[in-house]
Short mmCIF file of C-alpha atoms in Angstrom, two decimals:
data_model
loop_
_atom_site.label_atom_id
_atom_site.label_comp_id
_atom_site.label_asym_id
_atom_site.label_seq_id
_atom_site.Cartn_x
_atom_site.Cartn_y
_atom_site.Cartn_z
CA GLN A 541 0.00 0.00 0.00
CA LYS A 542 1.30 3.42 -0.95
CA GLU A 543 1.72 5.92 1.86
CA VAL A 544 -0.44 8.45 0.00
CA GLU A 545 -3.00 7.67 -2.68
CA GLN A 546 -4.33 10.26 -5.07
CA ASN A 547 -6.19 9.83 -8.32
CA SER A 548 -3.72 11.02 -10.95
CA GLY A 549 -6.48 12.49 -13.12
CA PRO A 550 -6.73 14.53 -15.14
CA LEU A 551 -9.79 15.90 -13.40
CA SER A 552 -11.60 18.20 -15.80
CA VAL A 553 -14.11 20.77 -14.54
CA PRO A 554 -15.71 23.75 -16.27
CA GLU A 555 -14.84 27.25 -15.14
CA GLY A 556 -16.92 28.29 -12.17
CA ALA A 557 -17.56 24.72 -10.96
CA ILE A 558 -16.36 23.08 -7.75
CA ALA A 559 -13.29 20.87 -8.06
CA SER A 560 -12.98 18.10 -5.49
CA LEU A 561 -9.57 16.52 -4.92
CA ASN A 562 -9.22 13.50 -2.67
CA CYS A 563 -6.40 11.82 -0.83
CA THR A 564 -6.05 8.80 1.45
CA TYR A 565 -3.01 8.06 3.58
CA SER A 566 -1.73 5.01 5.41
CA ASP A 567 0.24 6.43 8.38
CA ARG A 568 -2.26 6.79 11.24
CA GLY A 569 0.26 8.85 13.16
CA SER A 570 0.14 11.68 10.63
CA GLN A 571 -0.39 14.97 12.43
CA SER A 572 -0.23 17.66 9.76
CA PHE A 573 -1.78 17.67 6.33
CA PHE A 574 -0.78 19.96 3.50
CA TRP A 575 -2.00 20.64 0.00
CA TYR A 576 0.53 21.99 -2.48
CA ARG A 577 -0.13 23.21 -6.00
CA GLN A 578 2.49 22.57 -8.65
CA TYR A 579 2.33 24.15 -12.09
CA SER A 580 4.14 22.29 -14.85
CA GLY A 581 7.87 22.92 -14.61
CA LYS A 582 7.54 24.86 -11.37
CA SER A 583 8.04 24.15 -7.69
CA PRO A 584 5.29 23.14 -5.25
CA GLU A 585 3.60 26.01 -3.44
CA LEU A 586 1.48 25.71 -0.32
CA ILE A 587 -2.27 26.10 -0.78
CA MET A 588 -3.75 24.89 2.50
CA PHE A 589 -2.86 23.08 5.68
CA ILE A 590 -5.06 21.41 8.27
CA TYR A 591 -4.24 19.78 11.59
CA SER A 592 -7.64 18.90 13.10
CA ASN A 593 -10.61 16.89 11.96
CA GLY A 594 -13.24 18.91 10.16
CA ASP A 595 -13.18 21.67 7.60
CA LYS A 596 -10.90 24.63 7.15
CA GLU A 597 -11.75 27.37 4.68
CA ASP A 598 -9.49 29.94 3.08
CA GLY A 599 -11.01 31.97 0.28
CA ARG A 600 -12.08 29.64 -2.50
CA PHE A 601 -10.31 26.68 -0.91
CA THR A 602 -11.63 24.30 1.73
CA ALA A 603 -9.60 21.48 3.23
CA GLN A 604 -11.41 18.60 4.90
CA LEU A 605 -9.83 16.07 7.24
CA ASN A 606 -11.17 12.81 8.62
CA LYS A 607 -8.43 11.06 10.59
CA ALA A 608 -10.61 8.04 11.42
CA SER A 609 -11.02 7.36 7.70
CA GLN A 610 -7.48 8.51 6.91
CA TYR A 611 -8.92 10.83 4.31
CA VAL A 612 -8.19 14.41 3.39
CA SER A 613 -9.69 16.46 0.59
CA LEU A 614 -9.43 19.84 -1.05
CA LEU A 615 -12.39 21.66 -2.53
CA ILE A 616 -11.87 24.54 -4.93
CA ARG A 617 -14.96 26.68 -5.43
CA ASP A 618 -15.50 28.87 -8.49
CA SER A 619 -12.66 27.10 -10.31
CA GLN A 620 -10.60 29.29 -12.62
CA PRO A 621 -8.39 28.31 -15.57
CA SER A 622 -5.45 29.55 -13.46
CA ASP A 623 -6.22 26.72 -11.00
CA SER A 624 -5.14 24.20 -13.66
CA ALA A 625 -2.17 22.47 -12.07
CA THR A 626 -1.20 19.32 -10.20
CA TYR A 627 -2.26 19.22 -6.56
CA LEU A 628 -0.07 17.28 -4.13
CA CYS A 629 -1.43 15.89 -0.89
CA ALA A 630 1.23 15.77 1.85
CA PRO A 631 0.60 14.19 5.25
CA HIS A 632 3.43 14.59 7.76
CA ASN A 633 4.18 12.63 10.90
CA PHE A 634 7.00 14.42 12.75
CA ASN A 635 10.07 13.18 10.87
CA LYS A 636 8.12 11.34 8.21
CA PHE A 637 7.15 13.36 5.19
CA TYR A 638 4.92 11.86 2.54
CA PHE A 639 3.84 13.32 -0.75
CA GLY A 640 1.27 11.91 -3.13
CA SER A 641 2.05 11.86 -6.83
CA GLY A 642 -0.68 14.46 -7.31
CA THR A 643 -3.96 14.97 -9.11
CA LYS A 644 -3.83 16.94 -12.31
CA LEU A 645 -6.68 19.46 -12.52
CA ASN A 646 -7.83 21.01 -15.79
CA VAL A 647 -10.28 23.90 -15.57
CA LYS A 648 -11.86 24.53 -18.93
CA PRO A 649 -12.92 28.09 -19.85
CA ASP B 940 14.00 38.70 -2.73
CA THR B 941 13.75 34.99 -3.35
CA ALA B 942 12.90 33.12 -0.15
CA VAL B 943 14.54 29.78 -1.04
CA SER B 944 17.11 29.95 -3.78
CA GLN B 945 18.92 27.08 -5.46
CA THR B 946 21.84 27.12 -7.83
CA PRO B 947 22.28 26.06 -10.51
CA LYS B 948 18.84 25.90 -12.09
CA TYR B 949 19.99 23.44 -14.73
CA LEU B 950 22.84 20.98 -14.54
CA VAL B 951 23.84 18.83 -17.50
CA THR B 952 26.79 16.54 -16.96
CA GLN B 953 28.21 13.16 -17.81
CA MET B 954 28.04 9.91 -15.92
CA GLY B 955 30.73 9.51 -13.36
CA ASN B 956 31.17 13.23 -12.65
CA ASP B 957 30.79 14.86 -9.23
CA LYS B 958 28.51 17.86 -8.85
CA SER B 959 27.07 20.11 -6.14
CA ILE B 960 23.81 21.98 -5.76
CA LYS B 961 23.57 24.91 -3.37
CA CYS B 962 20.55 26.11 -1.42
CA GLU B 963 20.02 29.20 0.70
CA GLN B 964 16.93 30.45 2.51
CA ASN B 965 16.36 33.94 3.89
CA LEU B 966 13.16 33.14 5.80
CA GLY B 967 14.87 32.55 9.14
CA HIS B 968 13.63 28.94 9.13
CA ASP B 969 15.39 26.34 11.24
CA THR B 970 14.67 23.27 9.11
CA MET B 971 15.78 22.57 5.55
CA TYR B 972 15.16 19.67 3.20
CA TRP B 973 16.27 18.07 -0.04
CA TYR B 974 13.71 16.33 -2.22
CA LYS B 975 14.02 14.40 -5.48
CA GLN B 976 11.18 14.52 -8.00
CA ASP B 977 11.43 11.91 -10.71
CA SER B 978 9.83 11.76 -14.13
CA LYS B 979 6.63 10.32 -12.63
CA LYS B 980 6.39 13.40 -10.41
CA PHE B 981 6.84 11.55 -7.12
CA LEU B 982 8.37 13.94 -4.61
CA LYS B 983 10.56 11.96 -2.26
CA ILE B 984 12.42 13.33 0.71
CA MET B 985 16.13 12.65 0.82
CA PHE B 986 17.48 14.62 3.78
CA SER B 987 16.37 17.06 6.42
CA TYR B 988 18.45 19.27 8.69
CA ASN B 989 17.28 21.11 11.78
CA ASN B 990 19.64 23.84 13.00
CA LYS B 991 22.53 22.29 11.06
CA GLU B 992 21.88 18.79 12.45
CA LEU B 993 20.86 15.90 10.24
CA ILE B 994 17.44 14.62 11.34
CA ILE B 995 16.26 12.67 8.30
CA ASN B 996 18.43 10.53 6.12
CA GLU B 997 16.23 8.41 3.91
CA THR B 998 17.43 5.43 1.94
CA VAL B 999 19.63 7.33 -0.42
CA PRO B 1000 22.88 6.07 -1.98
CA ASN B 1001 25.87 7.28 -0.01
CA ARG B 1002 27.05 9.02 -3.19
CA PHE B 1003 24.72 11.78 -2.01
CA SER B 1004 26.11 13.87 0.83
CA PRO B 1005 24.37 16.90 2.31
CA LYS B 1006 26.22 19.66 4.11
CA SER B 1007 24.76 22.43 6.23
CA PRO B 1008 27.36 25.09 7.11
CA ASP B 1009 24.66 27.10 8.92
CA LYS B 1010 20.92 26.96 9.32
CA ALA B 1011 20.33 29.14 6.26
CA HIS B 1012 22.28 26.89 3.88
CA LEU B 1013 21.95 23.27 2.84
CA ASN B 1014 24.09 22.01 -0.01
CA LEU B 1015 23.94 18.67 -1.78
CA HIS B 1016 27.00 16.99 -3.22
CA ILE B 1017 26.66 14.02 -5.54
CA ASN B 1018 29.58 11.75 -6.40
CA SER B 1019 29.91 9.44 -9.38
CA LEU B 1020 26.69 10.51 -11.05
CA GLU B 1021 24.54 7.80 -12.62
CA LEU B 1022 21.82 7.92 -15.28
CA GLY B 1023 19.19 7.24 -12.61
CA ASP B 1024 20.13 10.44 -10.82
CA SER B 1025 18.45 12.45 -13.56
CA ALA B 1026 15.58 14.28 -11.85
CA VAL B 1027 14.56 17.63 -10.45
CA TYR B 1028 16.00 18.28 -7.00
CA PHE B 1029 14.10 20.67 -4.75
CA CYS B 1030 15.35 22.38 -1.66
CA ALA B 1031 12.75 23.47 0.92
CA SER B 1032 12.62 25.06 4.34
CA SER B 1033 10.15 25.35 7.20
CA GLN B 1034 9.94 26.76 10.69
CA GLY B 1035 9.71 23.49 12.55
CA GLN B 1036 9.30 19.98 11.28
CA ASN B 1037 5.53 19.75 10.95
CA GLN B 1038 5.05 23.17 9.42
CA PRO B 1039 4.40 24.24 5.83
CA GLN B 1040 7.40 24.06 3.59
CA HIS B 1041 8.65 26.68 1.17
CA PHE B 1042 10.30 25.27 -1.93
CA GLY B 1043 13.07 26.57 -4.11
CA ASP B 1044 12.66 26.64 -7.89
CA GLY B 1045 14.40 23.30 -8.32
CA THR B 1046 17.54 22.11 -10.05
CA ARG B 1047 17.00 20.01 -13.15
CA LEU B 1048 19.81 17.49 -13.31
CA SER B 1049 20.37 15.65 -16.58
CA ILE B 1050 22.97 12.93 -16.90
CA LEU B 1051 24.30 12.20 -20.38
#
């Protein structure tokens, strides 16, 4: 079992729609959960982080965490073409850092 | 000013050579990392230093040797380069080990 599972996509949504990106992880000791966005040929940049079960909202982005199910998700409301990128899910457990291989999102104008 | 800067941005060299990549951060962070991202886009941690001390040393060939002269710098030296070393290497930093990481622009290493 991979430490982090993400659907590689591509996930295609029309402009203005909600994009839902999902991630499951295997390390139950994971304490911190991060979502990074990576444009093609660029470095990862932090979008959201969440530490507790529940939802956390920041602008158009909402991160959701369910530690019992070992599941974390990222919702992007009012998707824009500029949101088209690969989104990396990254659970961390102190000195263990995991990154998923990412979900590629395409937002069509 | 760039927060995490890596040099060089591109590195093309032949098998068997030795090369170094430098990384500097001006964020005042105490933890720095080296990651390797292969052609399948998996981002895999190689090393992590906290206040100049090695805290993570993943299963990486000992041809790779990190060096942290101070907490703002973390360099990566690679001996006897192999074809499989071709990848993008990212440096990152954070304030603490479970905190968000800031990434450099990456160094694209190509082995001929």
